[in-house]
Coordinates of C-alpha atoms (C1' of nucleotides) in Angstrom, one line a residue:
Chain A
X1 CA -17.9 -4.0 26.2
X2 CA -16.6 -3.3 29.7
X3 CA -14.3 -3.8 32.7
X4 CA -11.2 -4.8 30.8
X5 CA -8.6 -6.6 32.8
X6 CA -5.1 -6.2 32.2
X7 CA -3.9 -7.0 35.6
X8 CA -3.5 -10.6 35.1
X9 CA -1.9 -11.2 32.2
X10 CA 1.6 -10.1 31.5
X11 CA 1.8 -9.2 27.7
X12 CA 4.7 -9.7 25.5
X13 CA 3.0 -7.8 22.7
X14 CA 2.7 -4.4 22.4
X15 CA -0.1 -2.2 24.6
X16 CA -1.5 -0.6 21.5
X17 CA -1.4 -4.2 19.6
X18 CA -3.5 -5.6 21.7
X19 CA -6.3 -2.3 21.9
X20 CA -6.2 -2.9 18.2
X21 CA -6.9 -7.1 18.5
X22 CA -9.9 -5.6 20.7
X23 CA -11.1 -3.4 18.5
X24 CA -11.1 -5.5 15.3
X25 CA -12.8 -8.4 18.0
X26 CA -15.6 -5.5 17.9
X27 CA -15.4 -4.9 14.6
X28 CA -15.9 -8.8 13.4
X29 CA -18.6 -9.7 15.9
X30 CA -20.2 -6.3 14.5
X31 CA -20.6 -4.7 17.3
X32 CA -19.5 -1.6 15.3
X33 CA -21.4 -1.6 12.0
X34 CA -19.6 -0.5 8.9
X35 CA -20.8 3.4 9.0
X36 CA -21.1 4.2 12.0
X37 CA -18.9 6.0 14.5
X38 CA -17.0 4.2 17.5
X39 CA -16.5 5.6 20.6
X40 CA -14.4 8.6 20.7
X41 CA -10.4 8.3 21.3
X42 CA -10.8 9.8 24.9
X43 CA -13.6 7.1 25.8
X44 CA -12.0 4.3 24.4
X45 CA -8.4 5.5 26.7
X46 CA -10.4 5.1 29.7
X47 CA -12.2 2.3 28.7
X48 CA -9.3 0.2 27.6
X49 CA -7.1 2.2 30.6
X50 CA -4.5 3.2 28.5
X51 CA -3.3 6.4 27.4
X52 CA -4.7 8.4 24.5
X53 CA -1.4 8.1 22.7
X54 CA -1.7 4.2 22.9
X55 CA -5.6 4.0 21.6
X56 CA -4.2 6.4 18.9
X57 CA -1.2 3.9 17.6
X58 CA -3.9 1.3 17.5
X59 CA -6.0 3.6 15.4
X60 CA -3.0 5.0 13.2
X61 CA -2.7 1.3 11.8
X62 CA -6.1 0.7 11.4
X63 CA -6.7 3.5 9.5
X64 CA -3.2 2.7 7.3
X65 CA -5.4 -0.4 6.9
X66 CA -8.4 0.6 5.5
X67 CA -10.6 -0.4 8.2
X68 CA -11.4 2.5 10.1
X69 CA -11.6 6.2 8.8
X70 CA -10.6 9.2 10.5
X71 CA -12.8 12.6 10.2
X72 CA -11.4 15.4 12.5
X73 CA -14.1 16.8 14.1
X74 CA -16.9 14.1 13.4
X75 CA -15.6 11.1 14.8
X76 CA -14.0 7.5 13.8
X77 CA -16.0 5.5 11.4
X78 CA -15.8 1.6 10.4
X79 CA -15.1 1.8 6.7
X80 CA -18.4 1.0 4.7
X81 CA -18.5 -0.6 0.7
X82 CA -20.1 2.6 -0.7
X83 CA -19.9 2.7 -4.2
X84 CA -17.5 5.1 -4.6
X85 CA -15.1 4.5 -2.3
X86 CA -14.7 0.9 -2.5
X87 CA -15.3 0.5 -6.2
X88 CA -12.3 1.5 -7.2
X89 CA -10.6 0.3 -4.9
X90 CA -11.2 -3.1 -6.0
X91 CA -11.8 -2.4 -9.5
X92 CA -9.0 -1.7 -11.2
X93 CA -10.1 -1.3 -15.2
X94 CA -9.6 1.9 -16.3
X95 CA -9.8 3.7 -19.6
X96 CA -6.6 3.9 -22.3
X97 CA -6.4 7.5 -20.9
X98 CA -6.0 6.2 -17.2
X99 CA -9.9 7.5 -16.8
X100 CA -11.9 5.7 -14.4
X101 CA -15.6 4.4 -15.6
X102 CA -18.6 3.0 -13.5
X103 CA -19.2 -0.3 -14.5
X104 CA -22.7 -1.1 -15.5
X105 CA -23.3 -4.6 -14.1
X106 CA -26.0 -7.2 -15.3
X107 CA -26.4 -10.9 -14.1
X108 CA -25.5 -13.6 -16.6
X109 CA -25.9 -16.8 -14.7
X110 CA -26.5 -17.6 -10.9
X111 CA -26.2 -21.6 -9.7
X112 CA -25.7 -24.0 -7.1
X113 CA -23.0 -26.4 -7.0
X114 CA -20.4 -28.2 -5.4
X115 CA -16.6 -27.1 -4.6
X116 CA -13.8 -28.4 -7.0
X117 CA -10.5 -29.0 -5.7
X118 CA -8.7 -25.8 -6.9
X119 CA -11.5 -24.0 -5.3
X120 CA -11.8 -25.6 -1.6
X121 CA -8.3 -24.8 -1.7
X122 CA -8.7 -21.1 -1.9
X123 CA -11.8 -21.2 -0.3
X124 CA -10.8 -22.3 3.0
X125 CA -13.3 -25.4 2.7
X126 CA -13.6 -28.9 1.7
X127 CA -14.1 -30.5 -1.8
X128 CA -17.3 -30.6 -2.7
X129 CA -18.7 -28.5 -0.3
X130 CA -21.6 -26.1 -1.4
X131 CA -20.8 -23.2 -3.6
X132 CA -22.6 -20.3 -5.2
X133 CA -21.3 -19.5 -8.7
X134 CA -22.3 -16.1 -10.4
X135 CA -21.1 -14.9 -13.6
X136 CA -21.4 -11.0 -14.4
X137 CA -21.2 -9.2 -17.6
X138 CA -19.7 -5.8 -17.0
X139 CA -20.2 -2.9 -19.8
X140 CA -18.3 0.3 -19.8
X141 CA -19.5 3.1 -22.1
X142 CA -22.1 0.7 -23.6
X143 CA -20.2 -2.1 -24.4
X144 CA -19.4 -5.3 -22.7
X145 CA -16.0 -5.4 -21.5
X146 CA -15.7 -8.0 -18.5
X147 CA -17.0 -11.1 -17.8
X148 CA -16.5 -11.7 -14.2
X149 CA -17.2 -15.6 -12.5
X150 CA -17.3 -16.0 -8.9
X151 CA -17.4 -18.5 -7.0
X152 CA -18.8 -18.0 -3.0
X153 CA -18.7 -20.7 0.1
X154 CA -22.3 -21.0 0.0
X155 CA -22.4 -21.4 3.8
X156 CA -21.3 -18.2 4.3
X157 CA -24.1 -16.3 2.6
X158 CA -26.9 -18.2 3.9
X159 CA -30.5 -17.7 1.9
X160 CA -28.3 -15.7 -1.2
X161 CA -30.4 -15.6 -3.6
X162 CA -30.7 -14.3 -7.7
X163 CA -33.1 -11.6 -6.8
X164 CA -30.9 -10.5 -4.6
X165 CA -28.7 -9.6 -7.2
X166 CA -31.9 -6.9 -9.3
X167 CA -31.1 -3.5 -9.0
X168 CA -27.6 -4.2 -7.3
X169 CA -24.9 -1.4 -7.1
X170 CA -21.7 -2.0 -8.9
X171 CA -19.9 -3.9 -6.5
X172 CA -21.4 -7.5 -4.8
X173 CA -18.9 -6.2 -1.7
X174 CA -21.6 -4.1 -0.6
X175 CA -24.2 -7.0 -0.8
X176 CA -22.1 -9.3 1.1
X177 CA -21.4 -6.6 3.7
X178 CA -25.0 -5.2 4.3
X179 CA -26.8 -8.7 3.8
X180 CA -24.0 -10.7 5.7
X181 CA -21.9 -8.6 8.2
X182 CA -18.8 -9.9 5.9
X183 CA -16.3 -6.7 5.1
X184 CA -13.6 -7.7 1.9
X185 CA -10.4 -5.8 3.1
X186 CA -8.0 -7.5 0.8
X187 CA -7.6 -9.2 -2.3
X188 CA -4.9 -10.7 -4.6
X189 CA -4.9 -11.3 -7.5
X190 CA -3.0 -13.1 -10.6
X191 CA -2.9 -11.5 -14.3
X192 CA -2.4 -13.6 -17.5
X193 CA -3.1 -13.2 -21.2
X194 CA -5.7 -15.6 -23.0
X195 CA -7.1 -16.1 -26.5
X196 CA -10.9 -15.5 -26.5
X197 CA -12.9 -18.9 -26.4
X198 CA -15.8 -19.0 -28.2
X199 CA -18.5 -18.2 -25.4
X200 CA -15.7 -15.3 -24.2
X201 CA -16.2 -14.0 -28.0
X202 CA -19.7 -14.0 -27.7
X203 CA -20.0 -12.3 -24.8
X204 CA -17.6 -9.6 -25.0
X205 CA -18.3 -9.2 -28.8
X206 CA -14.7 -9.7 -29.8
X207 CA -13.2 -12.0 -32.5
X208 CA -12.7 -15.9 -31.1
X209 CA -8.7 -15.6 -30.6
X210 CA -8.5 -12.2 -29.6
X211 CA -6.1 -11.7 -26.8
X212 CA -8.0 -11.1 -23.3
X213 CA -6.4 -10.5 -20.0
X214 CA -7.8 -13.0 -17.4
X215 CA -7.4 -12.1 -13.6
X216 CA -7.8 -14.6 -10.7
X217 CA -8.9 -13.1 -7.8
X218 CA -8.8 -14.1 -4.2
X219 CA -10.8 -12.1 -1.9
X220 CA -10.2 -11.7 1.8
X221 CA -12.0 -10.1 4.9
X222 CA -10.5 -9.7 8.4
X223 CA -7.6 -11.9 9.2
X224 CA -7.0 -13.6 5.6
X225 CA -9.5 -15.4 5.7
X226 CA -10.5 -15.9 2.4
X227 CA -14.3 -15.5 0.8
X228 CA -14.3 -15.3 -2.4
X229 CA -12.8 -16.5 -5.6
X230 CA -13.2 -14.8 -9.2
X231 CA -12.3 -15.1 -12.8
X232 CA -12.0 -11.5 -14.8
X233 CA -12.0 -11.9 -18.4
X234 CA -11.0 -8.6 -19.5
X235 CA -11.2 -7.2 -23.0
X236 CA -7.9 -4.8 -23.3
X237 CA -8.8 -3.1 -26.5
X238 CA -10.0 0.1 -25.4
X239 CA -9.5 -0.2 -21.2
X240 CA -6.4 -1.3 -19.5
X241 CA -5.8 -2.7 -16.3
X242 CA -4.3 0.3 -13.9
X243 CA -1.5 -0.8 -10.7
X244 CA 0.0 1.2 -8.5
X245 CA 3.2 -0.1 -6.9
X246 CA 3.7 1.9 -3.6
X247 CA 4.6 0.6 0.0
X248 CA 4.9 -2.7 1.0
X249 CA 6.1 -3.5 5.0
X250 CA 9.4 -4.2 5.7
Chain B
X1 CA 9.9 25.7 25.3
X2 CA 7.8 26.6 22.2
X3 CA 9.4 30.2 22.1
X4 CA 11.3 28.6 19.1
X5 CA 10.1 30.3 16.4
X6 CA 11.1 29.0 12.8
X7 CA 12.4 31.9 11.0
X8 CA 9.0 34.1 12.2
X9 CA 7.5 32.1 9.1
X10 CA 4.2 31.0 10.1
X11 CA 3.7 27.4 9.9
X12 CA 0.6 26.1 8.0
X13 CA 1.8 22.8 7.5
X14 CA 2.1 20.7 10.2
X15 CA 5.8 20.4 12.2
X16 CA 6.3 17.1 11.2
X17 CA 5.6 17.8 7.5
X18 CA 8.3 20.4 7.3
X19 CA 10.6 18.3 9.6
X20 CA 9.9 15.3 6.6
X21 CA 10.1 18.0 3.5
X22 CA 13.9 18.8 5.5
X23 CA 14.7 15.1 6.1
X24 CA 13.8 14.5 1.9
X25 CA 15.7 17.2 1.5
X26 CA 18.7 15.8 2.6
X27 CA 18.1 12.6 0.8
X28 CA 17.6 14.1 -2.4
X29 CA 20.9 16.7 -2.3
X30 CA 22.4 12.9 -1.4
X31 CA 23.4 14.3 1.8
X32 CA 22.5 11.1 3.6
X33 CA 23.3 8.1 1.4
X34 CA 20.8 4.9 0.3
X35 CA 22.4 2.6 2.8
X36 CA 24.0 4.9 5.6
X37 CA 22.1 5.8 9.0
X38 CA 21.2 9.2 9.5
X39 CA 21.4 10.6 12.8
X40 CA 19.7 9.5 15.4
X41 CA 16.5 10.4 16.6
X42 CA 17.8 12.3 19.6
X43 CA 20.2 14.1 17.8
X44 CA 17.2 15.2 15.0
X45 CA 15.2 16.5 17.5
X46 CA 17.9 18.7 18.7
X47 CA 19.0 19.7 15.2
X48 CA 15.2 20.8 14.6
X49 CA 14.5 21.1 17.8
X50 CA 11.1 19.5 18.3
X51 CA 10.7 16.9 20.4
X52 CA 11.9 13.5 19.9
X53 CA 7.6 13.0 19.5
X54 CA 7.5 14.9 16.0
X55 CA 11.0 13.5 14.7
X56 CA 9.6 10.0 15.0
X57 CA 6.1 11.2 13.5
X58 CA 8.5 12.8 10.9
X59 CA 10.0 9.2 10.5
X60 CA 7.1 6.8 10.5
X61 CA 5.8 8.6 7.0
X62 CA 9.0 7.7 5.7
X63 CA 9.3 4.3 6.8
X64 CA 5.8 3.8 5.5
X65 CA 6.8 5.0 2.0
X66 CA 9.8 2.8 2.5
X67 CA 12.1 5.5 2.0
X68 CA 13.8 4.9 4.9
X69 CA 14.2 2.1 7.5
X70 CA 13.7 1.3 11.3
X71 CA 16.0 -1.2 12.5
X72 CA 15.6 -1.4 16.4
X73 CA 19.0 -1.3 18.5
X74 CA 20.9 0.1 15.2
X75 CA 19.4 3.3 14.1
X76 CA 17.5 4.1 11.3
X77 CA 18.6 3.7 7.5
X78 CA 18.7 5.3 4.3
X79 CA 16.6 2.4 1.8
X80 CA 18.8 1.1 -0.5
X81 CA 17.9 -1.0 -3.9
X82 CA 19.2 -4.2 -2.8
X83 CA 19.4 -7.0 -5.4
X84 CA 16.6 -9.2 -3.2
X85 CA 15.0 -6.1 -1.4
X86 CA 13.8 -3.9 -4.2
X87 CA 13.7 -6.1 -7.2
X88 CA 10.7 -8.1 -5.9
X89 CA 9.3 -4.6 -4.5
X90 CA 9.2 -3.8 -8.5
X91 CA 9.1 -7.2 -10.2
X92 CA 5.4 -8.9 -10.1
X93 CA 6.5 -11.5 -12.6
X94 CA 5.7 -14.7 -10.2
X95 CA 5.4 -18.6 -11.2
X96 CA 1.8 -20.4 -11.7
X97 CA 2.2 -21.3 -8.9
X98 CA 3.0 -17.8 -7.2
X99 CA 7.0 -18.7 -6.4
X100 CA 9.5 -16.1 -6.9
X101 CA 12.4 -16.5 -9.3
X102 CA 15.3 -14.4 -10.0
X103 CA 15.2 -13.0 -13.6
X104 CA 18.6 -13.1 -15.8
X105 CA 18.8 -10.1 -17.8
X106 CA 20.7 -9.9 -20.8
X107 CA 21.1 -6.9 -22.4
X108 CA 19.7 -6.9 -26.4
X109 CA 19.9 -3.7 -27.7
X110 CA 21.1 0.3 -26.4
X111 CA 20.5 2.7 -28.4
X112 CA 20.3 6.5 -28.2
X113 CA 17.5 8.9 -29.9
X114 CA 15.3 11.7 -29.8
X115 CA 12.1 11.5 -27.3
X116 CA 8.8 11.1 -29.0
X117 CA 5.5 13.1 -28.1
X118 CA 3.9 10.4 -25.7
X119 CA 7.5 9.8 -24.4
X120 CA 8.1 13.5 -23.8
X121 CA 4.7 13.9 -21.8
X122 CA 5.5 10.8 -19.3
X123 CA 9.0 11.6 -18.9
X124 CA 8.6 15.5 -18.4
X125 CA 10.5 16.3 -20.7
X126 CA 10.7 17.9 -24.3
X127 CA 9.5 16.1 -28.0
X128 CA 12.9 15.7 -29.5
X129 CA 15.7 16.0 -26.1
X130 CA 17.5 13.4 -26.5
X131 CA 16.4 9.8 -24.8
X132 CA 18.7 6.2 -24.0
X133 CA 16.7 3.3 -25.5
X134 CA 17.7 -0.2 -23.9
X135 CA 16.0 -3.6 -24.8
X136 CA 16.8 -6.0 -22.2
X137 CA 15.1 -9.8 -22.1
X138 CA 14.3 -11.4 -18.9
X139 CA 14.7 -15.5 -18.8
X140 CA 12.7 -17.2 -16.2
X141 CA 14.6 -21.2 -15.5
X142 CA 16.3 -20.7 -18.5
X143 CA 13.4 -19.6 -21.1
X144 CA 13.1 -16.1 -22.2
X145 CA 9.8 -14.6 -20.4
X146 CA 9.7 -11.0 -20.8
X147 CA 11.5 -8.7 -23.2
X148 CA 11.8 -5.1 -21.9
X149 CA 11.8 -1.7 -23.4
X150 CA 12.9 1.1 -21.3
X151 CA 13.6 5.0 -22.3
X152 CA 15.4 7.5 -19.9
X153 CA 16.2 11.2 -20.0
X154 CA 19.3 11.4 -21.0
X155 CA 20.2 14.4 -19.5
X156 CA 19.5 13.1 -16.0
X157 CA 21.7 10.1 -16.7
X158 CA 24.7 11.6 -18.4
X159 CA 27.5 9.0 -19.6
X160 CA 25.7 6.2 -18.9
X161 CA 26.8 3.5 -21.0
X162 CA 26.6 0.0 -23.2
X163 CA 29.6 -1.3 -20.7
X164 CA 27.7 -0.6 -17.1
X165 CA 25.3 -3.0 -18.2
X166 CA 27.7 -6.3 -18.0
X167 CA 27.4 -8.0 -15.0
X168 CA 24.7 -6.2 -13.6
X169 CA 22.5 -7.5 -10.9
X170 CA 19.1 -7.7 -11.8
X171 CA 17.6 -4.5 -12.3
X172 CA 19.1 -1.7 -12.9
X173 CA 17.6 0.7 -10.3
X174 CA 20.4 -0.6 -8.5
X175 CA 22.7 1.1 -11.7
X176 CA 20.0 4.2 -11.5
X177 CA 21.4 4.7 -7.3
X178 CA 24.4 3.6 -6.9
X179 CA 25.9 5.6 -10.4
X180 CA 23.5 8.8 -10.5
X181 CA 21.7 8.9 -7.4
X182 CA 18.7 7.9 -8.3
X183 CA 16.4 6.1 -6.4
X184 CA 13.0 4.9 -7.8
X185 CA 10.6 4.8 -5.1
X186 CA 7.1 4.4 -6.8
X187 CA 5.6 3.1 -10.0
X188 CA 2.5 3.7 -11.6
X189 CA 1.7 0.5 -14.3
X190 CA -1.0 -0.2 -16.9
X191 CA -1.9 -3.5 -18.4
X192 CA -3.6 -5.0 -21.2
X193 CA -3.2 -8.1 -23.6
X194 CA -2.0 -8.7 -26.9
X195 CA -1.4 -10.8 -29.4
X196 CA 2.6 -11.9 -30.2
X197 CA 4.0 -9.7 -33.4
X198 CA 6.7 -11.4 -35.7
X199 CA 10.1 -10.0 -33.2
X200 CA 7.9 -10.8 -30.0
X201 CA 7.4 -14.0 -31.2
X202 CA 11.4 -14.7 -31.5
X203 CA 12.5 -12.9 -28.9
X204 CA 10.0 -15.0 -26.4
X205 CA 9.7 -18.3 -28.7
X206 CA 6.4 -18.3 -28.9
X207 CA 4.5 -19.0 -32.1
X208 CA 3.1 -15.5 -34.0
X209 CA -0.5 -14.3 -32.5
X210 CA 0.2 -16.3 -29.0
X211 CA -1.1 -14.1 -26.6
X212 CA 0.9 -11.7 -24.4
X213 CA 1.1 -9.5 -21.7
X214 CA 2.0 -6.1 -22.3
X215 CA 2.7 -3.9 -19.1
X216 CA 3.4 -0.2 -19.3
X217 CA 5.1 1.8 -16.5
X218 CA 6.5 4.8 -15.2
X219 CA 8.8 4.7 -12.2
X220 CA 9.2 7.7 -10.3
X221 CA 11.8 9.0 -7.8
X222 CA 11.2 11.3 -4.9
X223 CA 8.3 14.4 -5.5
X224 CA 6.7 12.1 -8.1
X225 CA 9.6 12.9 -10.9
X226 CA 9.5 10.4 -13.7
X227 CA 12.7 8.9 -14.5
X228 CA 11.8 6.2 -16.9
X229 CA 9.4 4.5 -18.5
X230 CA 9.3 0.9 -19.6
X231 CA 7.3 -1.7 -21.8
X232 CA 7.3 -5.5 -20.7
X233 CA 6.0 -7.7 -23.0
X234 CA 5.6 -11.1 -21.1
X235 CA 4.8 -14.9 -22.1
X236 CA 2.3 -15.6 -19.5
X237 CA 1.9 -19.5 -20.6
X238 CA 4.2 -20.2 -17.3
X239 CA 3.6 -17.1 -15.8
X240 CA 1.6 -14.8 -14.3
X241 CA 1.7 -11.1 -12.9
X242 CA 1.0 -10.7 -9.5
X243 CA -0.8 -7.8 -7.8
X244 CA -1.8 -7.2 -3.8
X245 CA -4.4 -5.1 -3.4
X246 CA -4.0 -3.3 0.0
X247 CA -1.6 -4.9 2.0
X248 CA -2.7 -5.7 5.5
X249 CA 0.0 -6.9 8.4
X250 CA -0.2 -9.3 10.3
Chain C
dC1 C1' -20.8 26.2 22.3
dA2 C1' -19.1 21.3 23.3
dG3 C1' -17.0 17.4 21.3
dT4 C1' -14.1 15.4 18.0
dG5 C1' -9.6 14.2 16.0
dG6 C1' -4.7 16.4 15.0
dT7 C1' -0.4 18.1 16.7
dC8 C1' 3.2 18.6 20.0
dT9 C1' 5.7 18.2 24.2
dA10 C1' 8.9 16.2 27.8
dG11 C1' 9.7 13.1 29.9
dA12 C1' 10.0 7.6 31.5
dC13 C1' 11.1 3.0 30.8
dC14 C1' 11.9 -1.2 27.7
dA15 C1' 14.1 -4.1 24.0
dC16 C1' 17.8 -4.7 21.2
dA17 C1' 22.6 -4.2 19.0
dT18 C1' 27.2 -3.0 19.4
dT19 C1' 31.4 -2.2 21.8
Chain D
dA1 C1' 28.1 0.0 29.3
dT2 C1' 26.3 2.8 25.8
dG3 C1' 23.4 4.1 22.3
dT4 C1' 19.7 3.1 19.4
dG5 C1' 14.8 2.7 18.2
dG6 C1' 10.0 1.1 20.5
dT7 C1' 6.5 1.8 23.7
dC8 C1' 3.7 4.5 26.9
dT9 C1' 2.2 8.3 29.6
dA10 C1' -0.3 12.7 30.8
dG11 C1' -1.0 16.4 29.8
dA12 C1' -1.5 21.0 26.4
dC13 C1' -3.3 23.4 22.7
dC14 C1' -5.1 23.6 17.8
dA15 C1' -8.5 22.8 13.9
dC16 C1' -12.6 21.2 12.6
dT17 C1' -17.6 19.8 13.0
dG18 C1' -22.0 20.0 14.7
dT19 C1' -25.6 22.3 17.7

DNA sequence: CAGTGGTCTAGACCACATT
DNA sequence: ATGTGGTCTAGACCACTGT
């Protein structure tokens, strides 16, 4: 916390860009848990010695990030996972009309193995390193309608385990966040069309060579760094996947 | 000096917000051209008279909906559709392995009718006014990738014709701005897979039943106006549509 | 009521681009 | 040298939330 110096060091980055380095630094060390309020704008100006002004730029692109939330009145909170909120934010299946459904998630398979190639890659770790691997079925107004495969850097989420997984809300975001401090801010993702493979047919209760819309997601938390990897086999025929094209930077 | 009083009109909206709605307003009458600067920030504050404070606050909202553009030392700009600018801002079509290409469109078919229901509804317009048809396919290194169907309001793009299509850049929101004054600034999209049909099949070479990737969209200009709507039907073999989800900066 | 974020002002100085 | 946007300050007052 405390007696900041600036004295010392000239900066060639902005004031406010460095109040916000300082205030994701509290962020990732958790210092501020997802939830809870930080410090008031006024406290953090003379903490930090800067103007109110400044700690508000920092904020304003925080906020425009999706890492801190603004309630006039209440406070500044660090973004949480809740169901709601975050859901659909990541999920992006929606029904023919546009509407948006709760998924209704059940574990298919949980195991232990080792890192291929492709996946170190993406993972931001070695070949054959130590991986999770979860498949999900996801049903939407009873039927199955997603199978989802992810793959985790098992040293990440140490002790993860299946039972973890009973009872679970929709998302695993929230699990990784309350059970290991790790917040997924960002994610890209890569859309294709497949036939249906037999154990795809079988699970999603469609004819083998039915056409399926696979996504390949990449999942990142603070600073790009990346944690997870997953495969969505999607069934189109009665939900489509929704995208919004808005602002980019320049 | 806040004995200015706007027209004794109570303000319930925010200073900025009304100095935006007036800045938008100038854009949309075409008052300040995609591609010219508009007056400087000094000047704006004089002209509304609010300080320079709520012009920039004004500003920033528009930057960040990339309607307009900061350039530092120059002034600040009017967005324009720029062949390399906007086309990847609406074009997600990316290589396997994630590498941009430029498109070559050629024009297969223009056609004029009469809106249908579904048509009418996204458009806002009436079942039956009268709607521009255009097929256009997309080749990707030389192999046709995507074939697009697009429908327009006729009305709001009168004499547009066969001819402007030769030799056209890339897209044609670049046609949409610089011959009616259009500018598409958002786009809502919905996804889902399919399997080839006898014309997709020749149009994209692929054999009959090879699986596809059928994107719907509506692009909207300023206010949230629809000004078309468009099908892509994409070979995703080579492929693959690419989708950020929340854009952080660096 | 006190405390929070939201808006707005009226300057100052800096970094950059153009003339 | 001039003009532009970019940063930063030190206040003021408003709107909203909780006690």
């Amino acid at each position: 916390m405390n007696d900041i110096q600036f004295a010392a060091i000239p900066l060639q980055q902005p004031l406010y860009k460095e109040v916000k380095r300082q205030i994701m630094a509290e962020l990732i060390s958790g210092e501020w848990k997802p939830g809870t309020a930080i410090p008031a704008e006024k406290r953090l100006s003379e903490r930090f010695a800067v103007s109110i002004g400044t700690i508000r730029k920092a904020i304003d692109e925080l906020v425009a990030e999706n890492i801190l939330i603004r309630q006039q009145g209440r406070g500044t909170f660090v973004a949480t996972h809740n169901r709601d909120r975050l859901l659909f934010y990541f999920f992006h299946i929606v029904g023919q009309d546009g509407t948006k459904q709760y998924p209704v998630v059940a574990l298919d398979a949980f195991a232990r193995g080792k890192a291929e190639a492709e996946e170190a890659v993406k993972l931001g770790i070695r070949r054959g390193d130590p991986v999770i691997r979860i498949r999900n079925i996801l049903k939407l107004a009873d039927a199955p309608v997603i199978v989802d495969e992810i793959a985790i850097d098992q040293a990440r989420f140490p002790g993860l385990s299946e039972k973890q997984f009973a009872g679970r809300p929709n998302t695993i975001y929230n699990l990784y966040q309350d059970a290991f401090g790790i917040s997924v801010v960002r994610a890209q993702e890569r859309l294709r069309a497949i036939l249906a493979d037999a154990r795809n047919a079988r699970l999603l209760k469609v004819a083998p060579k039915a056409p399926l819309l696979r996504i390949a997601r990449v999942a990142f938390t603070y600073q790009d760094v990346p944690v997870e990897i997953r495969v969505s086999t999607v069934n189109t025929e009665r939900h489509e996947y929704w995208s919004e094209i808005h602002n980019t930077e320049r």
